[in-house]
Short mmCIF file of C-alpha atoms in Angstrom, two decimals:
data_model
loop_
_atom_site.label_atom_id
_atom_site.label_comp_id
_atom_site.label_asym_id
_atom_site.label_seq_id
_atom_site.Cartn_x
_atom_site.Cartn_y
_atom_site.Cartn_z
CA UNK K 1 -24.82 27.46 -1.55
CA UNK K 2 -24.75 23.19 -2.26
CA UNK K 3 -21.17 22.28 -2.00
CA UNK K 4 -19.12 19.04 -4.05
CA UNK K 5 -18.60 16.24 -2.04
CA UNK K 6 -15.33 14.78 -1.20
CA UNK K 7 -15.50 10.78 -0.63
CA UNK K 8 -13.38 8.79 1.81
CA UNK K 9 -14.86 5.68 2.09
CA UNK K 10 -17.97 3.27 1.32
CA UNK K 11 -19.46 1.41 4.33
CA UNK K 12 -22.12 0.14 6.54
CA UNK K 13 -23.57 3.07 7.84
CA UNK K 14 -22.05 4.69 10.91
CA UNK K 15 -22.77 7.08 13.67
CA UNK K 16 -21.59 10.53 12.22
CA UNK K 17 -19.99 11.48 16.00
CA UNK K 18 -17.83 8.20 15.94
CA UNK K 19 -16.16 9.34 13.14
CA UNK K 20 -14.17 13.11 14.24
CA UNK K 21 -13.71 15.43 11.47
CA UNK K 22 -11.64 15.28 8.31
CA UNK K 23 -9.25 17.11 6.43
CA UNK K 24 -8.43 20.63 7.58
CA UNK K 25 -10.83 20.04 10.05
CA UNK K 26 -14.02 19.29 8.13
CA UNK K 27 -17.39 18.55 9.43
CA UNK K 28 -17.90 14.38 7.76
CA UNK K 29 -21.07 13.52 7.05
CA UNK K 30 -22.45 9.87 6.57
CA UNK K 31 -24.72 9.37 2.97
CA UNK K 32 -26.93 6.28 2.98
CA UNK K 33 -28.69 4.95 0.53
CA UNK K 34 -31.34 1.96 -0.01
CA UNK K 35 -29.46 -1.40 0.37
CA UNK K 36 -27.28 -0.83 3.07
CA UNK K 37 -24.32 0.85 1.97
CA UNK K 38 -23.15 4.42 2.96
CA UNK K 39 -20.59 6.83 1.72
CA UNK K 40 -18.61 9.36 4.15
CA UNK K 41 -17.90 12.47 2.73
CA UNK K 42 -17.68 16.16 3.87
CA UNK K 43 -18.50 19.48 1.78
CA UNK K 44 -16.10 20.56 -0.45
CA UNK K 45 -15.54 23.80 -2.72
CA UNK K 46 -12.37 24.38 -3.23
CA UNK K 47 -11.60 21.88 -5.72
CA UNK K 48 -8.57 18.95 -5.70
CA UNK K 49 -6.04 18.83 -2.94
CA UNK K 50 -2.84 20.07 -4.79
CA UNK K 51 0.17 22.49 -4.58
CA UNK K 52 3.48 21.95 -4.17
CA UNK K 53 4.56 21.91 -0.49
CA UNK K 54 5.11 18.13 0.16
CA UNK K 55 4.22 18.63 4.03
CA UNK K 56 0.71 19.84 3.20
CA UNK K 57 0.09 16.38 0.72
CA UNK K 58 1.35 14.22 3.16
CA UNK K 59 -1.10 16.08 5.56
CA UNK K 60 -4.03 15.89 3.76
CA UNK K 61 -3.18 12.25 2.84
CA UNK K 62 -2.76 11.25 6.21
CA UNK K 63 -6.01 13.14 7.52
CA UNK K 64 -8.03 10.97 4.54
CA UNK K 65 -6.22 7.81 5.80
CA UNK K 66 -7.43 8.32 9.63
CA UNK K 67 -11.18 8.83 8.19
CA UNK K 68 -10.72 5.77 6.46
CA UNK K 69 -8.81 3.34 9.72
CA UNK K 70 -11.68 5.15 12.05
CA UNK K 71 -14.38 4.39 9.56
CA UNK K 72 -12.83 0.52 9.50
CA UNK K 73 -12.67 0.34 13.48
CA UNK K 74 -16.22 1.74 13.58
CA UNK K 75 -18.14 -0.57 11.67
CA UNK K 76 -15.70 -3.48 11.18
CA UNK K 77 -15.43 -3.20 7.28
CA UNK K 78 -14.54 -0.54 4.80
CA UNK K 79 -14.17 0.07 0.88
CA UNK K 80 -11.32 2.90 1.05
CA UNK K 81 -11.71 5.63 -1.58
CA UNK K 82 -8.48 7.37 -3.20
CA UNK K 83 -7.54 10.63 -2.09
CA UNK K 84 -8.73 13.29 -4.20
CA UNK K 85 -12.26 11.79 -5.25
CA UNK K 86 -14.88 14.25 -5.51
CA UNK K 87 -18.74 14.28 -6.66
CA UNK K 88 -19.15 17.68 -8.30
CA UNK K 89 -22.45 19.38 -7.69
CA UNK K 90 -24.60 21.26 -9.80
CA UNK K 91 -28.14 23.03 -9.60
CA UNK K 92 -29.18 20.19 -12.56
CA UNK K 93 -27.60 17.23 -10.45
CA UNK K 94 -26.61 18.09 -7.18
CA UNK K 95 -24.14 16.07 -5.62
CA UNK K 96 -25.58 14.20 -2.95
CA UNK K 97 -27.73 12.80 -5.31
CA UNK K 98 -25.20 11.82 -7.78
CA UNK K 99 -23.77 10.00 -4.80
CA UNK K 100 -26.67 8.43 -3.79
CA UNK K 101 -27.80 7.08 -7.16
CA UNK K 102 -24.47 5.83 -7.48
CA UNK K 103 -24.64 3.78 -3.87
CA UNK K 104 -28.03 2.66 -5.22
CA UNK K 105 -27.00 1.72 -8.72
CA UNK K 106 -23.75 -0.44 -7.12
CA UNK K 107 -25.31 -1.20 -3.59
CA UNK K 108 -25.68 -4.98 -4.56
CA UNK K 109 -22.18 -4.90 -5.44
CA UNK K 110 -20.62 -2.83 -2.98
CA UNK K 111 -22.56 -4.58 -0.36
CA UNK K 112 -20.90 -8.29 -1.27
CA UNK K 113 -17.32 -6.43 -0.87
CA UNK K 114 -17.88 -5.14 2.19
CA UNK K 115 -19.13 -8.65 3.89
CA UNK K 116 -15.94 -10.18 1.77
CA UNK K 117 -13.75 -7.63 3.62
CA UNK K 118 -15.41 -7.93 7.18
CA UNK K 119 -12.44 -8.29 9.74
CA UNK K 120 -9.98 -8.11 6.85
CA UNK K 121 -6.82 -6.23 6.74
CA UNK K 122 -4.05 -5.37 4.50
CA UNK K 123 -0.19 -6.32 4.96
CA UNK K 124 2.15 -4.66 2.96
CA UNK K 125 5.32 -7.46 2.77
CA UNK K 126 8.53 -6.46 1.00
CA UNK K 127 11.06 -8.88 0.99
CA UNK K 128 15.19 -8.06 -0.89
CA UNK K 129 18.43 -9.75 -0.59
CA UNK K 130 21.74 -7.43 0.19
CA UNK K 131 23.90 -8.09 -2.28
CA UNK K 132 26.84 -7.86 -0.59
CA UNK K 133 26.05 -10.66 2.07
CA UNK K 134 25.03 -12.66 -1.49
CA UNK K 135 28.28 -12.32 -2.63
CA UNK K 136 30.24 -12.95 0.74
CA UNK K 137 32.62 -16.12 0.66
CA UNK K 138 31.62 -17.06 -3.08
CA UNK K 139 34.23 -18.57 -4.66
CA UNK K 140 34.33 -15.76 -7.88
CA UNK K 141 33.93 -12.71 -5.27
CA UNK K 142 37.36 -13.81 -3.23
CA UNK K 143 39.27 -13.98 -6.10
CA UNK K 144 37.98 -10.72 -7.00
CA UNK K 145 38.27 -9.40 -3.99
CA UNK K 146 42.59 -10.55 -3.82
CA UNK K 147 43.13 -8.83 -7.36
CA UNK K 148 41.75 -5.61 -6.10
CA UNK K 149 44.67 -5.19 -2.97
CA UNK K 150 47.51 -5.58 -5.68
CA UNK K 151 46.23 -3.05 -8.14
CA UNK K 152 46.74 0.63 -8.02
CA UNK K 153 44.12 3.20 -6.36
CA UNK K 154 42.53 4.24 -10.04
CA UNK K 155 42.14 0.26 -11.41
CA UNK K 156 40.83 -0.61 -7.68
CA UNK K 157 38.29 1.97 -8.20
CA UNK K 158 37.03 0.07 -11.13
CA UNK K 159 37.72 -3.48 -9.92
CA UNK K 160 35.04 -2.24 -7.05
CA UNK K 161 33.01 -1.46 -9.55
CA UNK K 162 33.06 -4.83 -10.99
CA UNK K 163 32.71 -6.36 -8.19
CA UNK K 164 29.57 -4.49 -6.87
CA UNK K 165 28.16 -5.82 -10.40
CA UNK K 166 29.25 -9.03 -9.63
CA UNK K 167 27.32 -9.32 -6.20
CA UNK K 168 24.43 -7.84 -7.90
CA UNK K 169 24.14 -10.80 -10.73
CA UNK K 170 24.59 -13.11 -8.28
CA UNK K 171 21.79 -11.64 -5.88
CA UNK K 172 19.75 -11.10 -9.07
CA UNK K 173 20.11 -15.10 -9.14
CA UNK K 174 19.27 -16.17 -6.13
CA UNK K 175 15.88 -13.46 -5.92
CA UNK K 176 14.86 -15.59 -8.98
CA UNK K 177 15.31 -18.94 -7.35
CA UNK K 178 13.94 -17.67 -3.88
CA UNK K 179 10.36 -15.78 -5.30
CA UNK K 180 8.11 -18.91 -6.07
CA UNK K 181 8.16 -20.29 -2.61
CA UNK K 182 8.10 -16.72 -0.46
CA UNK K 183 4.91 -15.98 -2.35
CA UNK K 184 3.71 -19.85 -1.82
CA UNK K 185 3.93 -19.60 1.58
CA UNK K 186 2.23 -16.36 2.22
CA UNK K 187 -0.28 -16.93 -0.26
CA UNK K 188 -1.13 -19.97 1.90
CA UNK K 189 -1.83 -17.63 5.02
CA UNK K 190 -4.07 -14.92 2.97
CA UNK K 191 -7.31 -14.74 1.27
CA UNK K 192 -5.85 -12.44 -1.42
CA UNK K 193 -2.23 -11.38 -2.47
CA UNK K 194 -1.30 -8.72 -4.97
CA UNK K 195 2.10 -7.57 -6.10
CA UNK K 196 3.02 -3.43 -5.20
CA UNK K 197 4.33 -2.71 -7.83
CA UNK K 198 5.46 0.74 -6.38
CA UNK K 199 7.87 -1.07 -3.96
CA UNK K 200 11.35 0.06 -4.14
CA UNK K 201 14.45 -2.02 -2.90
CA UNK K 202 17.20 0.27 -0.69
CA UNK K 203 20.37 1.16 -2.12
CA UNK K 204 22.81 -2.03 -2.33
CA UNK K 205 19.51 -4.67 -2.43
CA UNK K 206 17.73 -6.94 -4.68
CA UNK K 207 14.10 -7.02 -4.57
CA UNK K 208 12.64 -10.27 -4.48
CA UNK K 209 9.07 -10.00 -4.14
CA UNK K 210 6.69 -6.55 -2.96
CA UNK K 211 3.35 -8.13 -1.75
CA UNK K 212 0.28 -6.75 -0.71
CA UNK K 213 -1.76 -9.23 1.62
CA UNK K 214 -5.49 -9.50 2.25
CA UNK K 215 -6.04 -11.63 5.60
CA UNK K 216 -8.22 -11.79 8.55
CA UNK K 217 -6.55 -9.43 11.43
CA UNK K 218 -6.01 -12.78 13.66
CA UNK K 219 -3.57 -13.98 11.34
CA UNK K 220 -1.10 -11.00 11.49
CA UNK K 221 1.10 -13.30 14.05
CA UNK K 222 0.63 -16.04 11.52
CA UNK K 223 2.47 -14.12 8.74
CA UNK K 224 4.60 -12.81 10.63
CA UNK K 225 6.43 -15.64 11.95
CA UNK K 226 6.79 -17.14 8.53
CA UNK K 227 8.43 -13.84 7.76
CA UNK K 228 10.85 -14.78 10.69
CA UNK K 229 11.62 -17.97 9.02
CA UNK K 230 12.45 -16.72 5.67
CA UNK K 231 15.10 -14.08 7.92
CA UNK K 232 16.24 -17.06 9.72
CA UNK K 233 17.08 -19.21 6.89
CA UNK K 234 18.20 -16.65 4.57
CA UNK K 235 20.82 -14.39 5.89
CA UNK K 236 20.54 -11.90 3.05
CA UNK K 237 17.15 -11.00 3.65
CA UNK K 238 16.11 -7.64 4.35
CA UNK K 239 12.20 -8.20 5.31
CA UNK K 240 9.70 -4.79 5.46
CA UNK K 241 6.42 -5.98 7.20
CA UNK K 242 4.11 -2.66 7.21
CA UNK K 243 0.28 -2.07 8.50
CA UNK K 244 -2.41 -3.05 9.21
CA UNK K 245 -4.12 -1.04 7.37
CA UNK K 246 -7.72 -1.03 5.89
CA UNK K 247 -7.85 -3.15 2.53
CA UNK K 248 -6.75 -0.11 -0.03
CA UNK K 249 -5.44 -2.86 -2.37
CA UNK K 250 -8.32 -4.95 -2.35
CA UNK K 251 -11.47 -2.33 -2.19
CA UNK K 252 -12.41 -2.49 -6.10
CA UNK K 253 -14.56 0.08 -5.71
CA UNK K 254 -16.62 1.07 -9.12
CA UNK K 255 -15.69 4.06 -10.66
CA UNK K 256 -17.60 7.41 -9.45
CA UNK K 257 -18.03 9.82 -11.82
CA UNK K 258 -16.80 12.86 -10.19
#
Protein backbone atom coordinates (compact mmCIF):
# COMPACT_ATOMS: atom_id res chain seq x y z
CA UNK A 1 0.00 0.00 0.00
CA UNK A 2 1.54 3.83 -1.33
CA UNK A 3 1.96 5.77 1.80
CA UNK A 4 1.68 10.09 2.27
CA UNK A 5 4.79 11.66 2.44
CA UNK A 6 6.00 13.69 5.26
CA UNK A 7 8.53 16.62 4.11
CA UNK A 8 11.47 17.93 6.11
CA UNK A 9 13.40 19.80 3.92
CA UNK A 10 14.18 20.96 0.16
CA UNK A 11 17.81 20.58 -1.00
CA UNK A 12 20.55 19.65 -3.29
CA UNK A 13 20.29 16.14 -3.48
CA UNK A 14 22.01 14.01 -0.85
CA UNK A 15 23.22 10.57 -0.16
CA UNK A 16 20.15 8.84 1.56
CA UNK A 17 22.80 6.97 4.24
CA UNK A 18 24.25 10.47 5.30
CA UNK A 19 21.15 11.40 6.48
CA UNK A 20 20.05 8.58 9.67
CA UNK A 21 16.45 8.09 10.07
CA UNK A 22 13.66 10.39 11.17
CA UNK A 23 10.95 10.62 13.44
CA UNK A 24 10.09 7.54 15.48
CA UNK A 25 12.69 6.03 13.70
CA UNK A 26 11.65 6.33 10.06
CA UNK A 27 13.40 5.11 7.05
CA UNK A 28 14.10 9.06 4.98
CA UNK A 29 14.16 8.90 1.62
CA UNK A 30 15.69 11.59 -0.81
CA UNK A 31 13.01 12.76 -3.95
CA UNK A 32 14.74 14.45 -6.87
CA UNK A 33 13.43 15.99 -9.48
CA UNK A 34 14.67 17.68 -12.93
CA UNK A 35 16.55 20.95 -12.04
CA UNK A 36 18.43 20.08 -9.20
CA UNK A 37 16.42 20.30 -6.25
CA UNK A 38 15.38 17.38 -3.90
CA UNK A 39 12.92 16.91 -1.15
CA UNK A 40 13.59 14.50 2.00
CA UNK A 41 10.74 12.86 3.20
CA UNK A 42 9.84 9.43 4.73
CA UNK A 43 6.43 7.35 4.40
CA UNK A 44 3.79 8.36 6.38
CA UNK A 45 0.16 6.94 7.27
CA UNK A 46 -0.81 7.86 10.24
CA UNK A 47 -1.75 11.29 9.63
CA UNK A 48 -0.47 14.80 11.61
CA UNK A 49 1.78 14.59 14.60
CA UNK A 50 -0.67 15.59 17.46
CA UNK A 51 -1.93 14.64 20.99
CA UNK A 52 -1.55 16.12 24.01
CA UNK A 53 1.56 14.91 25.90
CA UNK A 54 3.99 17.90 25.49
CA UNK A 55 7.13 15.44 25.76
CA UNK A 56 6.05 13.53 22.65
CA UNK A 57 5.71 17.22 20.48
CA UNK A 58 8.81 18.35 21.63
CA UNK A 59 10.11 14.86 20.48
CA UNK A 60 8.88 14.74 17.27
CA UNK A 61 9.87 18.43 16.80
CA UNK A 62 13.24 17.89 17.73
CA UNK A 63 13.65 14.57 15.58
CA UNK A 64 12.33 16.92 12.36
CA UNK A 65 14.88 19.60 13.44
CA UNK A 66 18.00 17.03 13.41
CA UNK A 67 16.78 15.87 9.72
CA UNK A 68 16.80 19.31 8.86
CA UNK A 69 20.70 20.54 10.73
CA UNK A 70 21.99 16.95 9.17
CA UNK A 71 20.43 17.70 5.84
CA UNK A 72 22.22 21.44 6.15
CA UNK A 73 25.72 19.87 7.23
CA UNK A 74 25.36 17.38 4.36
CA UNK A 75 25.03 19.41 1.45
CA UNK A 76 25.89 22.89 2.77
CA UNK A 77 22.38 24.51 2.14
CA UNK A 78 18.84 23.77 3.11
CA UNK A 79 15.13 25.17 2.66
CA UNK A 80 13.64 23.84 6.15
CA UNK A 81 10.02 22.65 5.92
CA UNK A 82 7.52 23.14 9.01
CA UNK A 83 6.76 20.34 11.08
CA UNK A 84 3.69 18.68 10.22
CA UNK A 85 3.80 19.06 6.26
CA UNK A 86 2.53 16.21 4.47
CA UNK A 87 1.81 15.28 0.62
CA UNK A 88 -1.29 13.09 0.81
CA UNK A 89 -1.38 10.20 -1.61
CA UNK A 90 -3.99 8.82 -3.59
CA UNK A 91 -4.44 5.98 -6.32
CA UNK A 92 -5.48 9.24 -8.82
CA UNK A 93 -2.29 11.28 -7.68
CA UNK A 94 0.01 9.49 -5.71
CA UNK A 95 2.20 11.35 -3.62
CA UNK A 96 5.54 11.15 -4.82
CA UNK A 97 4.38 12.56 -7.80
CA UNK A 98 2.57 15.39 -6.34
CA UNK A 99 5.94 16.07 -4.80
CA UNK A 100 7.82 15.83 -7.68
CA UNK A 101 5.68 18.01 -9.95
CA UNK A 102 5.79 20.41 -7.30
CA UNK A 103 9.94 20.40 -7.15
CA UNK A 104 9.59 20.66 -10.94
CA UNK A 105 6.98 23.37 -11.12
CA UNK A 106 9.22 25.62 -8.33
CA UNK A 107 12.75 24.09 -9.12
CA UNK A 108 13.85 27.46 -10.78
CA UNK A 109 12.79 29.08 -7.74
CA UNK A 110 13.75 26.87 -5.09
CA UNK A 111 17.03 26.42 -6.74
CA UNK A 112 18.00 30.46 -6.48
CA UNK A 113 17.14 30.09 -2.55
CA UNK A 114 19.16 27.46 -1.94
CA UNK A 115 22.49 29.10 -3.68
CA UNK A 116 21.20 32.47 -1.68
CA UNK A 117 21.35 30.37 1.53
CA UNK A 118 24.68 28.42 0.78
CA UNK A 119 26.85 28.66 4.06
CA UNK A 120 24.09 30.72 5.68
CA UNK A 121 22.81 30.40 9.11
CA UNK A 122 20.25 31.73 11.38
CA UNK A 123 20.84 33.72 14.79
CA UNK A 124 18.11 34.13 16.94
CA UNK A 125 19.13 37.66 19.03
CA UNK A 126 16.87 38.82 21.85
CA UNK A 127 17.90 41.73 23.51
CA UNK A 128 15.56 43.43 27.10
CA UNK A 129 16.44 45.87 29.71
CA UNK A 130 15.69 44.86 33.61
CA UNK A 131 13.75 47.30 34.82
CA UNK A 132 14.87 47.44 38.03
CA UNK A 133 18.62 48.24 37.15
CA UNK A 134 16.64 51.08 34.76
CA UNK A 135 15.26 52.51 37.59
CA UNK A 136 18.33 52.25 40.05
CA UNK A 137 19.69 55.75 41.34
CA UNK A 138 17.02 57.81 39.22
CA UNK A 139 16.23 60.72 40.82
CA UNK A 140 12.04 59.90 40.93
CA UNK A 141 12.77 56.11 42.06
CA UNK A 142 14.83 57.36 45.43
CA UNK A 143 12.31 59.48 46.44
CA UNK A 144 9.98 56.75 45.95
CA UNK A 145 11.88 54.44 47.34
CA UNK A 146 12.29 56.89 51.06
CA UNK A 147 8.34 57.27 51.18
CA UNK A 148 7.90 53.57 51.12
CA UNK A 149 10.17 52.91 54.72
CA UNK A 150 7.82 55.49 56.57
CA UNK A 151 4.52 54.05 55.50
CA UNK A 152 2.73 51.19 57.05
CA UNK A 153 3.05 47.39 55.77
CA UNK A 154 -0.52 47.59 53.69
CA UNK A 155 0.35 51.31 51.85
CA UNK A 156 4.08 49.86 51.31
CA UNK A 157 2.52 47.06 49.56
CA UNK A 158 1.05 49.45 47.13
CA UNK A 159 3.83 52.06 47.06
CA UNK A 160 5.87 48.78 45.64
CA UNK A 161 3.48 48.51 43.36
CA UNK A 162 3.94 51.92 42.09
CA UNK A 163 7.14 51.78 42.02
CA UNK A 164 7.56 48.50 39.97
CA UNK A 165 5.30 50.64 37.42
CA UNK A 166 7.51 53.32 37.71
CA UNK A 167 10.74 51.31 36.68
CA UNK A 168 8.75 49.79 34.00
CA UNK A 169 7.83 53.36 32.19
CA UNK A 170 11.07 54.33 32.56
CA UNK A 171 12.59 51.02 30.97
CA UNK A 172 9.72 51.25 28.45
CA UNK A 173 11.66 54.67 27.63
CA UNK A 174 14.85 53.89 27.28
CA UNK A 175 13.91 50.33 24.97
CA UNK A 176 12.44 53.06 22.66
CA UNK A 177 15.49 55.23 22.52
CA UNK A 178 17.93 52.14 22.47
CA UNK A 179 16.03 49.91 19.35
CA UNK A 180 17.11 51.97 16.18
CA UNK A 181 20.78 51.57 16.68
CA UNK A 182 20.83 47.68 18.18
CA UNK A 183 19.06 46.74 14.97
CA UNK A 184 21.56 49.22 12.88
CA UNK A 185 24.34 47.57 14.00
CA UNK A 186 23.37 44.01 13.50
CA UNK A 187 21.71 44.66 10.40
CA UNK A 188 25.17 45.86 9.28
CA UNK A 189 26.73 42.30 10.06
CA UNK A 190 23.76 40.18 8.26
CA UNK A 191 22.44 39.60 4.89
CA UNK A 192 18.86 39.46 6.24
CA UNK A 193 17.15 40.41 9.63
CA UNK A 194 13.59 39.70 10.64
CA UNK A 195 11.80 40.52 13.84
CA UNK A 196 10.41 37.09 16.09
CA UNK A 197 7.69 38.16 16.86
CA UNK A 198 7.11 35.12 19.25
CA UNK A 199 9.93 36.40 21.56
CA UNK A 200 8.95 36.85 25.06
CA UNK A 201 10.84 39.14 27.65
CA UNK A 202 11.39 37.30 31.39
CA UNK A 203 9.47 38.38 34.22
CA UNK A 204 10.72 41.98 35.53
CA UNK A 205 12.21 42.95 31.70
CA UNK A 206 11.55 45.15 28.84
CA UNK A 207 11.95 43.83 25.48
CA UNK A 208 13.78 45.90 23.23
CA UNK A 209 14.20 44.21 20.08
CA UNK A 210 13.64 39.98 19.15
CA UNK A 211 15.73 39.50 15.91
CA UNK A 212 16.15 36.78 13.71
CA UNK A 213 19.56 37.00 11.69
CA UNK A 214 20.51 35.56 8.31
CA UNK A 215 24.50 35.60 8.02
CA UNK A 216 27.28 33.61 6.68
CA UNK A 217 28.45 31.01 9.61
CA UNK A 218 32.01 32.94 9.71
CA UNK A 219 30.44 35.86 11.05
CA UNK A 220 28.89 34.28 14.23
CA UNK A 221 32.09 35.82 16.23
CA UNK A 222 31.33 39.01 14.39
CA UNK A 223 27.83 39.37 15.96
CA UNK A 224 28.65 38.25 18.77
CA UNK A 225 31.08 40.64 19.99
CA UNK A 226 28.86 43.52 19.05
CA UNK A 227 26.42 41.78 21.32
CA UNK A 228 29.23 42.13 24.02
CA UNK A 229 29.36 45.76 23.41
CA UNK A 230 25.78 46.54 23.72
CA UNK A 231 26.19 44.37 27.47
CA UNK A 232 29.15 46.41 28.13
CA UNK A 233 27.75 49.74 27.59
CA UNK A 234 24.38 49.11 28.79
CA UNK A 235 24.17 47.64 32.19
CA UNK A 236 20.50 46.77 31.94
CA UNK A 237 20.81 44.52 29.20
CA UNK A 238 19.79 41.09 29.37
CA UNK A 239 21.19 39.67 25.82
CA UNK A 240 19.78 35.90 24.52
CA UNK A 241 22.11 34.88 21.57
CA UNK A 242 20.62 31.32 20.38
CA UNK A 243 21.71 28.85 17.31
CA UNK A 244 23.01 28.34 14.72
CA UNK A 245 20.54 26.89 13.26
CA UNK A 246 19.53 26.22 9.56
CA UNK A 247 17.72 29.39 8.00
CA UNK A 248 13.90 28.47 9.26
CA UNK A 249 13.17 32.23 9.11
CA UNK A 250 14.46 32.86 5.86
CA UNK A 251 13.51 29.49 3.73
CA UNK A 252 10.29 31.02 1.85
CA UNK A 253 9.49 27.97 0.68
CA UNK A 254 6.21 27.91 -1.79
CA UNK A 255 3.31 26.51 -0.45
CA UNK A 256 2.80 22.53 -0.97
CA UNK A 257 -0.43 21.47 -1.27
CA UNK A 258 -0.65 18.72 1.15
Amino acid sequence: MSADLYVYAISTPAEEHQLGTGIDDHTLRVITAPGGVAAVVHEHRDGPYQGDDDDDVRRWVLSHSDVVERLAEATGAVLPVSFNVIVAHSEEDPAEVRLQRWLHENADDLAARLAQLRGRIELRIEISLDAATVAHGHPETEVMRAEIDDRPAGMQRLLRKRLEHHARDLADALADELYPDYRRRLAALADDLVENRASRAEPGEVPVAAFSVLAPAEQTQAIGSALAKIRDEQPAAQIRFLGPWPPYSFADVPTMTS
